[in-house]
Amino acid sequence: MHGKTVIILGASRGIGAETAELLAARQARILLIARNGGELKKLLDSLPGTDHSHLVLDLAESESAHSIMEHCKQWGIPDIVVWNYFARSDLGRLSQLQANSLSGAISRNCEVPLALYRGFLPEQKNQKFGRWILVSSAIAGLSGPGQGVYGAVKSVQESLIRTIAVEQGHNEITGNIVRPGFIDTPGVQQNYDSQTRQKLASMNLPARAGSPKEVAAAIGYLASDQAGFVNGTVLPVDGGMNLGWFLRRESK
């Protein structure tokens, strides 16, 4: 990936950080974006290679798109965009949600990437190369109690990525989706106690949580030149959870 430029939206830790390390090791130039400046700077300093950059921004704020575009005018328009964040939104059972919970969540989670797409597309078309990769969730295909808004947001994001594939495939621009299952990220460790994590990890065939490195490997493939004929697809990285909830049974 020597010479390729990559922007990672939501890069400070977990899947985003592992993806940055993987693609930097393959000689790509990386622009890291997230809210936590300390974590971003630490990651930036650890990346192999040179000419990486970072921006401390809240991607839920529409003004962030302008800051990113201005930075990229000097740093370079990215060949590869990894969309890996979920802006905090009202979660809960549908009966408890207000009508604007969904519309607000969609806006906070889609506005910035859409603006960047409009800004980056002309150069990607000119170069005849572009990779748009969404880190979605198994919830988009399965749903779950209290996950209505989250699943709906991910479904909208997936639809946008598929539309990129349909509208720009003739320009050698791809739009693909990675759907992680239960992954052992720092966020998961903060939000769930050990007993709950163990229960959720048991809901797939290997009965364990996935690692951020395993998701990053899938992203790395979809970002590569070798994936040019893969477009508009969903790649599950979920230990078989896409086959249905509560899969694993103890062997006899």
PDB file of C-alpha atoms in Angstrom:
ATOM      1  CA  MET A   1       0.000   0.000   0.000  1.00  0.00           C
ATOM      2  CA  HIS A   2       2.991   2.277  -0.476  1.00  0.00           C
ATOM      3  CA  GLY A   3       1.803   5.772  -1.322  1.00  0.00           C
ATOM      4  CA  LYS A   4      -1.843   5.171  -0.466  1.00  0.00           C
ATOM      5  CA  THR A   5      -3.505   7.661   1.877  1.00  0.00           C
ATOM      6  CA  VAL A   6      -6.004   6.516   4.512  1.00  0.00           C
ATOM      7  CA  ILE A   7      -8.392   8.411   6.754  1.00  0.00           C
ATOM      8  CA  ILE A   8      -9.775   6.567   9.790  1.00  0.00           C
ATOM      9  CA  LEU A   9     -12.869   8.097  11.356  1.00  0.00           C
ATOM     10  CA  GLY A  10     -12.792   6.853  14.933  1.00  0.00           C
ATOM     11  CA  ALA A  11      -9.151   5.885  15.221  1.00  0.00           C
ATOM     12  CA  SER A  12      -8.037   6.333  18.802  1.00  0.00           C
ATOM     13  CA  ARG A  13      -8.396   2.761  20.084  1.00  0.00           C
ATOM     14  CA  GLY A  14      -9.835  -0.693  19.442  1.00  0.00           C
ATOM     15  CA  ILE A  15     -10.642  -1.548  15.828  1.00  0.00           C
ATOM     16  CA  GLY A  16      -9.643   1.889  14.526  1.00  0.00           C
ATOM     17  CA  ALA A  17      -6.234   1.809  16.190  1.00  0.00           C
ATOM     18  CA  GLU A  18      -5.515  -1.754  15.038  1.00  0.00           C
ATOM     19  CA  THR A  19      -6.487  -0.807  11.491  1.00  0.00           C
ATOM     20  CA  ALA A  20      -4.138   2.181  11.598  1.00  0.00           C
ATOM     21  CA  GLU A  21      -1.248   0.001  12.758  1.00  0.00           C
ATOM     22  CA  LEU A  22      -1.927  -2.618  10.089  1.00  0.00           C
ATOM     23  CA  LEU A  23      -2.163  -0.177   7.176  1.00  0.00           C
ATOM     24  CA  ALA A  24       0.800   1.891   8.367  1.00  0.00           C
ATOM     25  CA  ALA A  25       2.870  -1.301   8.468  1.00  0.00           C
ATOM     26  CA  ARG A  26       1.903  -1.764   4.812  1.00  0.00           C
ATOM     27  CA  GLN A  27       3.379   1.684   4.092  1.00  0.00           C
ATOM     28  CA  ALA A  28       0.150   3.671   3.813  1.00  0.00           C
ATOM     29  CA  ARG A  29      -0.037   7.241   5.116  1.00  0.00           C
ATOM     30  CA  ILE A  30      -2.647   7.553   7.845  1.00  0.00           C
ATOM     31  CA  LEU A  31      -4.831  10.437   9.039  1.00  0.00           C
ATOM     32  CA  LEU A  32      -6.222   9.592  12.471  1.00  0.00           C
ATOM     33  CA  ILE A  33      -9.411  11.287  13.657  1.00  0.00           C
ATOM     34  CA  ALA A  34     -11.177  10.953  17.014  1.00  0.00           C
ATOM     35  CA  ARG A  35     -12.138  12.977  20.106  1.00  0.00           C
ATOM     36  CA  ASN A  36      -9.428  11.762  22.486  1.00  0.00           C
ATOM     37  CA  GLY A  37      -6.310  13.770  21.716  1.00  0.00           C
ATOM     38  CA  GLY A  38      -4.093  11.928  24.181  1.00  0.00           C
ATOM     39  CA  GLU A  39      -4.884   8.509  22.758  1.00  0.00           C
ATOM     40  CA  LEU A  40      -4.529   9.788  19.188  1.00  0.00           C
ATOM     41  CA  LYS A  41      -1.100  11.300  19.836  1.00  0.00           C
ATOM     42  CA  LYS A  42       0.093   8.112  21.529  1.00  0.00           C
ATOM     43  CA  LEU A  43      -1.087   6.043  18.551  1.00  0.00           C
ATOM     44  CA  LEU A  44       0.424   8.488  16.055  1.00  0.00           C
ATOM     45  CA  ASP A  45       3.822   8.251  17.721  1.00  0.00           C
ATOM     46  CA  SER A  46       3.722   4.436  17.629  1.00  0.00           C
ATOM     47  CA  LEU A  47       2.899   4.050  13.931  1.00  0.00           C
ATOM     48  CA  PRO A  48       5.619   2.797  11.602  1.00  0.00           C
ATOM     49  CA  GLY A  49       6.448   5.032   8.679  1.00  0.00           C
ATOM     50  CA  THR A  50       6.293   8.804   8.289  1.00  0.00           C
ATOM     51  CA  ASP A  51       3.978  11.635   7.283  1.00  0.00           C
ATOM     52  CA  HIS A  52       1.044  10.378   9.334  1.00  0.00           C
ATOM     53  CA  SER A  53      -1.240  12.989  10.842  1.00  0.00           C
ATOM     54  CA  HIS A  54      -4.101  13.388  13.302  1.00  0.00           C
ATOM     55  CA  LEU A  55      -7.033  15.648  14.080  1.00  0.00           C
ATOM     56  CA  VAL A  56      -8.862  15.888  17.396  1.00  0.00           C
ATOM     57  CA  LEU A  57     -12.519  16.311  16.440  1.00  0.00           C
ATOM     58  CA  ASP A  58     -15.999  15.271  17.520  1.00  0.00           C
ATOM     59  CA  LEU A  59     -17.388  13.533  14.443  1.00  0.00           C
ATOM     60  CA  ALA A  60     -20.941  14.029  15.711  1.00  0.00           C
ATOM     61  CA  GLU A  61     -20.504  17.754  14.945  1.00  0.00           C
ATOM     62  CA  SER A  62     -21.146  18.677  11.317  1.00  0.00           C
ATOM     63  CA  GLU A  63     -18.427  21.362  11.421  1.00  0.00           C
ATOM     64  CA  SER A  64     -15.822  18.599  11.697  1.00  0.00           C
ATOM     65  CA  ALA A  65     -16.205  17.855   7.989  1.00  0.00           C
ATOM     66  CA  HIS A  66     -14.908  21.326   7.082  1.00  0.00           C
ATOM     67  CA  SER A  67     -11.884  20.918   9.372  1.00  0.00           C
ATOM     68  CA  ILE A  68     -11.048  17.559   7.794  1.00  0.00           C
ATOM     69  CA  MET A  69     -11.394  18.888   4.241  1.00  0.00           C
ATOM     70  CA  GLU A  70      -9.149  21.874   4.976  1.00  0.00           C
ATOM     71  CA  HIS A  71      -6.518  19.580   6.486  1.00  0.00           C
ATOM     72  CA  CYS A  72      -6.657  17.211   3.517  1.00  0.00           C
ATOM     73  CA  LYS A  73      -6.069  20.034   1.041  1.00  0.00           C
ATOM     74  CA  GLN A  74      -2.499  20.119   2.398  1.00  0.00           C
ATOM     75  CA  TRP A  75      -2.022  16.521   3.569  1.00  0.00           C
ATOM     76  CA  GLY A  76      -3.692  14.842   0.599  1.00  0.00           C
ATOM     77  CA  ILE A  77      -7.130  13.578  -0.421  1.00  0.00           C
ATOM     78  CA  PRO A  78      -7.488  10.029   0.962  1.00  0.00           C
ATOM     79  CA  ASP A  79      -7.644   7.008  -1.293  1.00  0.00           C
ATOM     80  CA  ILE A  80      -9.223   4.951   1.496  1.00  0.00           C
ATOM     81  CA  VAL A  81     -11.840   5.973   4.062  1.00  0.00           C
ATOM     82  CA  VAL A  82     -12.539   3.754   7.065  1.00  0.00           C
ATOM     83  CA  TRP A  83     -15.821   4.760   8.719  1.00  0.00           C
ATOM     84  CA  ASN A  84     -15.513   3.464  12.265  1.00  0.00           C
ATOM     85  CA  TYR A  85     -17.490   5.402  14.834  1.00  0.00           C
ATOM     86  CA  PHE A  86     -20.867   5.607  16.510  1.00  0.00           C
ATOM     87  CA  ALA A  87     -21.810   8.963  17.988  1.00  0.00           C
ATOM     88  CA  ARG A  88     -23.561   8.582  21.316  1.00  0.00           C
ATOM     89  CA  SER A  89     -27.322   8.502  20.873  1.00  0.00           C
ATOM     90  CA  ASP A  90     -30.438   7.661  22.845  1.00  0.00           C
ATOM     91  CA  LEU A  91     -30.588   3.914  23.321  1.00  0.00           C
ATOM     92  CA  GLY A  92     -33.360   1.892  24.869  1.00  0.00           C
ATOM     93  CA  ARG A  93     -36.494  -0.019  24.019  1.00  0.00           C
ATOM     94  CA  LEU A  94     -38.612   1.573  21.305  1.00  0.00           C
ATOM     95  CA  SER A  95     -41.477   2.255  23.704  1.00  0.00           C
ATOM     96  CA  GLN A  96     -39.174   4.535  25.707  1.00  0.00           C
ATOM     97  CA  LEU A  97     -37.788   6.593  22.821  1.00  0.00           C
ATOM     98  CA  GLN A  98     -38.898   9.961  21.499  1.00  0.00           C
ATOM     99  CA  ALA A  99     -39.618  10.431  17.804  1.00  0.00           C
ATOM    100  CA  ASN A 100     -36.526  12.582  17.254  1.00  0.00           C
ATOM    101  CA  SER A 101     -34.193  10.003  18.836  1.00  0.00           C
ATOM    102  CA  LEU A 102     -33.831   8.217  15.517  1.00  0.00           C
ATOM    103  CA  SER A 103     -33.532  11.240  13.249  1.00  0.00           C
ATOM    104  CA  GLY A 104     -30.982  12.853  15.553  1.00  0.00           C
ATOM    105  CA  ALA A 105     -28.906   9.683  15.730  1.00  0.00           C
ATOM    106  CA  ILE A 106     -28.862   9.307  11.954  1.00  0.00           C
ATOM    107  CA  SER A 107     -27.773  12.929  11.530  1.00  0.00           C
ATOM    108  CA  ARG A 108     -24.965  12.695  14.107  1.00  0.00           C
ATOM    109  CA  ASN A 109     -23.651   9.472  12.599  1.00  0.00           C
ATOM    110  CA  CYS A 110     -23.965  10.176   8.872  1.00  0.00           C
ATOM    111  CA  GLU A 111     -23.607  13.897   8.245  1.00  0.00           C
ATOM    112  CA  VAL A 112     -19.809  14.136   8.381  1.00  0.00           C
ATOM    113  CA  PRO A 113     -19.041  11.052   6.224  1.00  0.00           C
ATOM    114  CA  LEU A 114     -21.552  12.242   3.603  1.00  0.00           C
ATOM    115  CA  ALA A 115     -19.893  15.648   3.445  1.00  0.00           C
ATOM    116  CA  LEU A 116     -16.467  14.029   3.131  1.00  0.00           C
ATOM    117  CA  TYR A 117     -17.752  11.768   0.359  1.00  0.00           C
ATOM    118  CA  ARG A 118     -18.847  14.804  -1.652  1.00  0.00           C
ATOM    119  CA  GLY A 119     -15.482  16.437  -1.057  1.00  0.00           C
ATOM    120  CA  PHE A 120     -13.252  13.436  -1.765  1.00  0.00           C
ATOM    121  CA  LEU A 121     -15.161  11.932  -4.700  1.00  0.00           C
ATOM    122  CA  PRO A 122     -13.832  14.145  -7.538  1.00  0.00           C
ATOM    123  CA  GLU A 123     -10.201  13.242  -6.803  1.00  0.00           C
ATOM    124  CA  GLN A 124     -10.992   9.549  -6.329  1.00  0.00           C
ATOM    125  CA  LYS A 125     -12.809   9.535  -9.674  1.00  0.00           C
ATOM    126  CA  ASN A 126      -9.856  11.261 -11.289  1.00  0.00           C
ATOM    127  CA  GLN A 127      -7.457   8.689  -9.822  1.00  0.00           C
ATOM    128  CA  LYS A 128      -9.803   5.796 -10.677  1.00  0.00           C
ATOM    129  CA  PHE A 129      -9.336   4.450  -7.159  1.00  0.00           C
ATOM    130  CA  GLY A 130     -11.308   4.688  -3.941  1.00  0.00           C
ATOM    131  CA  ARG A 131     -12.145   2.475  -0.981  1.00  0.00           C
ATOM    132  CA  TRP A 132     -15.031   3.268   1.384  1.00  0.00           C
ATOM    133  CA  ILE A 133     -15.208   0.779   4.231  1.00  0.00           C
ATOM    134  CA  LEU A 134     -17.860   0.875   6.939  1.00  0.00           C
ATOM    135  CA  VAL A 135     -17.344  -0.836  10.275  1.00  0.00           C
ATOM    136  CA  SER A 136     -20.950  -1.776  10.961  1.00  0.00           C
ATOM    137  CA  SER A 137     -22.261  -4.325  13.462  1.00  0.00           C
ATOM    138  CA  ALA A 138     -23.904  -7.727  13.575  1.00  0.00           C
ATOM    139  CA  ILE A 139     -26.824  -5.869  15.167  1.00  0.00           C
ATOM    140  CA  ALA A 140     -27.657  -4.415  11.732  1.00  0.00           C
ATOM    141  CA  GLY A 141     -28.653  -7.921  10.614  1.00  0.00           C
ATOM    142  CA  LEU A 142     -29.979  -9.370  13.863  1.00  0.00           C
ATOM    143  CA  SER A 143     -31.300  -6.500  16.000  1.00  0.00           C
ATOM    144  CA  GLY A 144     -31.680  -7.006  19.743  1.00  0.00           C
ATOM    145  CA  PRO A 145     -33.532  -5.656  22.805  1.00  0.00           C
ATOM    146  CA  GLY A 146     -32.859  -1.966  23.250  1.00  0.00           C
ATOM    147  CA  GLN A 147     -30.849  -1.810  20.022  1.00  0.00           C
ATOM    148  CA  GLY A 148     -33.487  -0.315  17.710  1.00  0.00           C
ATOM    149  CA  VAL A 149     -31.808   3.059  17.168  1.00  0.00           C
ATOM    150  CA  TYR A 150     -28.299   1.616  16.984  1.00  0.00           C
ATOM    151  CA  GLY A 151     -29.383  -1.042  14.481  1.00  0.00           C
ATOM    152  CA  ALA A 152     -31.303   1.505  12.421  1.00  0.00           C
ATOM    153  CA  VAL A 153     -28.286   3.838  12.247  1.00  0.00           C
ATOM    154  CA  LYS A 154     -26.028   0.998  11.143  1.00  0.00           C
ATOM    155  CA  SER A 155     -28.581  -0.054   8.520  1.00  0.00           C
ATOM    156  CA  VAL A 156     -28.699   3.491   7.130  1.00  0.00           C
ATOM    157  CA  GLN A 157     -24.897   3.620   7.026  1.00  0.00           C
ATOM    158  CA  GLU A 158     -24.814   0.281   5.217  1.00  0.00           C
ATOM    159  CA  SER A 159     -27.312   1.562   2.655  1.00  0.00           C
ATOM    160  CA  LEU A 160     -25.136   4.600   1.961  1.00  0.00           C
ATOM    161  CA  ILE A 161     -22.065   2.429   1.450  1.00  0.00           C
ATOM    162  CA  ARG A 162     -23.919   0.120  -0.931  1.00  0.00           C
ATOM    163  CA  THR A 163     -25.067   3.192  -2.866  1.00  0.00           C
ATOM    164  CA  ILE A 164     -21.442   4.296  -3.242  1.00  0.00           C
ATOM    165  CA  ALA A 165     -20.722   0.882  -4.747  1.00  0.00           C
ATOM    166  CA  VAL A 166     -23.626   1.129  -7.199  1.00  0.00           C
ATOM    167  CA  GLU A 167     -23.008   4.721  -8.227  1.00  0.00           C
ATOM    168  CA  GLN A 168     -19.202   4.651  -8.434  1.00  0.00           C
ATOM    169  CA  GLY A 169     -18.189   1.085  -9.207  1.00  0.00           C
ATOM    170  CA  HIS A 170     -17.527   2.032 -12.829  1.00  0.00           C
ATOM    171  CA  ASN A 171     -14.899   4.464 -11.514  1.00  0.00           C
ATOM    172  CA  GLU A 172     -13.046   1.675  -9.652  1.00  0.00           C
ATOM    173  CA  ILE A 173     -14.406   3.006  -6.348  1.00  0.00           C
ATOM    174  CA  THR A 174     -15.670   0.381  -3.937  1.00  0.00           C
ATOM    175  CA  GLY A 175     -17.997   0.540  -0.962  1.00  0.00           C
ATOM    176  CA  ASN A 176     -17.925  -2.419   1.413  1.00  0.00           C
ATOM    177  CA  ILE A 177     -19.104  -3.281   4.902  1.00  0.00           C
ATOM    178  CA  VAL A 178     -17.439  -5.180   7.721  1.00  0.00           C
ATOM    179  CA  ARG A 179     -19.899  -6.481  10.333  1.00  0.00           C
ATOM    180  CA  PRO A 180     -18.108  -7.325  13.576  1.00  0.00           C
ATOM    181  CA  GLY A 181     -19.835  -9.439  16.172  1.00  0.00           C
ATOM    182  CA  PHE A 182     -18.886  -9.298  19.826  1.00  0.00           C
ATOM    183  CA  ILE A 183     -15.357  -7.877  19.849  1.00  0.00           C
ATOM    184  CA  ASP A 184     -13.168  -7.394  22.921  1.00  0.00           C
ATOM    185  CA  THR A 185     -12.580  -3.655  22.525  1.00  0.00           C
ATOM    186  CA  PRO A 186     -11.801  -1.084  25.248  1.00  0.00           C
ATOM    187  CA  GLY A 187     -15.352   0.236  24.866  1.00  0.00           C
ATOM    188  CA  VAL A 188     -16.833  -3.199  25.502  1.00  0.00           C
ATOM    189  CA  GLN A 189     -14.611  -3.631  28.547  1.00  0.00           C
ATOM    190  CA  GLN A 190     -15.817  -0.292  29.929  1.00  0.00           C
ATOM    191  CA  ASN A 191     -19.505  -0.774  29.223  1.00  0.00           C
ATOM    192  CA  TYR A 192     -20.032  -4.404  30.276  1.00  0.00           C
ATOM    193  CA  ASP A 193     -19.052  -6.283  33.404  1.00  0.00           C
ATOM    194  CA  SER A 194     -17.087  -9.514  33.071  1.00  0.00           C
ATOM    195  CA  GLN A 195     -20.137 -11.748  33.535  1.00  0.00           C
ATOM    196  CA  THR A 196     -22.059  -9.984  30.769  1.00  0.00           C
ATOM    197  CA  ARG A 197     -19.017 -10.079  28.465  1.00  0.00           C
ATOM    198  CA  GLN A 198     -18.690 -13.809  29.011  1.00  0.00           C
ATOM    199  CA  LYS A 199     -22.381 -14.351  28.228  1.00  0.00           C
ATOM    200  CA  LEU A 200     -22.213 -12.291  25.031  1.00  0.00           C
ATOM    201  CA  ALA A 201     -18.996 -13.987  23.950  1.00  0.00           C
ATOM    202  CA  SER A 202     -20.706 -17.384  24.238  1.00  0.00           C
ATOM    203  CA  MET A 203     -23.275 -16.488  21.561  1.00  0.00           C
ATOM    204  CA  ASN A 204     -21.079 -17.537  18.657  1.00  0.00           C
ATOM    205  CA  LEU A 205     -19.521 -20.755  17.443  1.00  0.00           C
ATOM    206  CA  PRO A 206     -16.036 -20.477  19.022  1.00  0.00           C
ATOM    207  CA  ALA A 207     -17.596 -19.177  22.278  1.00  0.00           C
ATOM    208  CA  ARG A 208     -15.153 -16.307  22.608  1.00  0.00           C
ATOM    209  CA  ALA A 209     -14.988 -12.630  21.829  1.00  0.00           C
ATOM    210  CA  GLY A 210     -13.256 -11.567  18.643  1.00  0.00           C
ATOM    211  CA  SER A 211     -10.183  -9.350  18.713  1.00  0.00           C
ATOM    212  CA  PRO A 212      -9.786  -5.913  17.114  1.00  0.00           C
ATOM    213  CA  LYS A 213      -6.873  -7.377  15.116  1.00  0.00           C
ATOM    214  CA  GLU A 214      -9.231  -9.879  13.471  1.00  0.00           C
ATOM    215  CA  VAL A 215     -11.552  -7.080  12.342  1.00  0.00           C
ATOM    216  CA  ALA A 216      -8.612  -4.956  11.176  1.00  0.00           C
ATOM    217  CA  ALA A 217      -7.424  -7.838   9.001  1.00  0.00           C
ATOM    218  CA  ALA A 218     -10.764  -7.844   7.175  1.00  0.00           C
ATOM    219  CA  ILE A 219     -10.593  -4.083   6.695  1.00  0.00           C
ATOM    220  CA  GLY A 220      -7.039  -4.435   5.428  1.00  0.00           C
ATOM    221  CA  TYR A 221      -8.181  -6.834   2.718  1.00  0.00           C
ATOM    222  CA  LEU A 222     -11.048  -4.615   1.560  1.00  0.00           C
ATOM    223  CA  ALA A 223      -8.652  -1.644   1.434  1.00  0.00           C
ATOM    224  CA  SER A 224      -6.168  -3.466  -0.763  1.00  0.00           C
ATOM    225  CA  ASP A 225      -5.671  -3.459  -4.523  1.00  0.00           C
ATOM    226  CA  GLN A 226      -6.557  -7.166  -4.497  1.00  0.00           C
ATOM    227  CA  ALA A 227     -10.118  -6.329  -3.390  1.00  0.00           C
ATOM    228  CA  GLY A 228     -10.917  -4.219  -6.431  1.00  0.00           C
ATOM    229  CA  PHE A 229     -13.526  -6.739  -7.651  1.00  0.00           C
ATOM    230  CA  VAL A 230     -15.248  -6.879  -4.251  1.00  0.00           C
ATOM    231  CA  ASN A 231     -17.916  -4.213  -4.133  1.00  0.00           C
ATOM    232  CA  GLY A 232     -21.150  -3.636  -2.231  1.00  0.00           C
ATOM    233  CA  THR A 233     -20.661  -6.646   0.010  1.00  0.00           C
ATOM    234  CA  VAL A 234     -20.974  -7.430   3.719  1.00  0.00           C
ATOM    235  CA  LEU A 235     -18.101  -9.292   5.361  1.00  0.00           C
ATOM    236  CA  PRO A 236     -19.108 -10.730   8.766  1.00  0.00           C
ATOM    237  CA  VAL A 237     -16.344 -11.010  11.366  1.00  0.00           C
ATOM    238  CA  ASP A 238     -18.494 -12.455  14.108  1.00  0.00           C
ATOM    239  CA  GLY A 239     -17.616 -16.064  14.859  1.00  0.00           C
ATOM    240  CA  GLY A 240     -20.696 -17.264  12.975  1.00  0.00           C
ATOM    241  CA  MET A 241     -23.185 -15.057  14.819  1.00  0.00           C
ATOM    242  CA  ASN A 242     -24.671 -14.016  11.465  1.00  0.00           C
ATOM    243  CA  LEU A 243     -26.289 -17.454  11.353  1.00  0.00           C
ATOM    244  CA  GLY A 244     -28.502 -16.524  14.304  1.00  0.00           C
ATOM    245  CA  TRP A 245     -28.513 -15.734  18.018  1.00  0.00           C
ATOM    246  CA  PHE A 246     -27.571 -18.298  20.661  1.00  0.00           C
ATOM    247  CA  LEU A 247     -25.820 -20.607  18.253  1.00  0.00           C
ATOM    248  CA  ARG A 248     -23.341 -22.483  20.369  1.00  0.00           C
ATOM    249  CA  ARG A 249     -24.305 -25.688  22.089  1.00  0.00           C
ATOM    250  CA  GLU A 250     -21.934 -27.835  24.050  1.00  0.00           C
ATOM    251  CA  SER A 251     -20.793 -30.809  22.028  1.00  0.00           C
ATOM    252  CA  LYS A 252     -21.787 -34.205  23.351  1.00  0.00           C
TER     253      LYS A 252
END
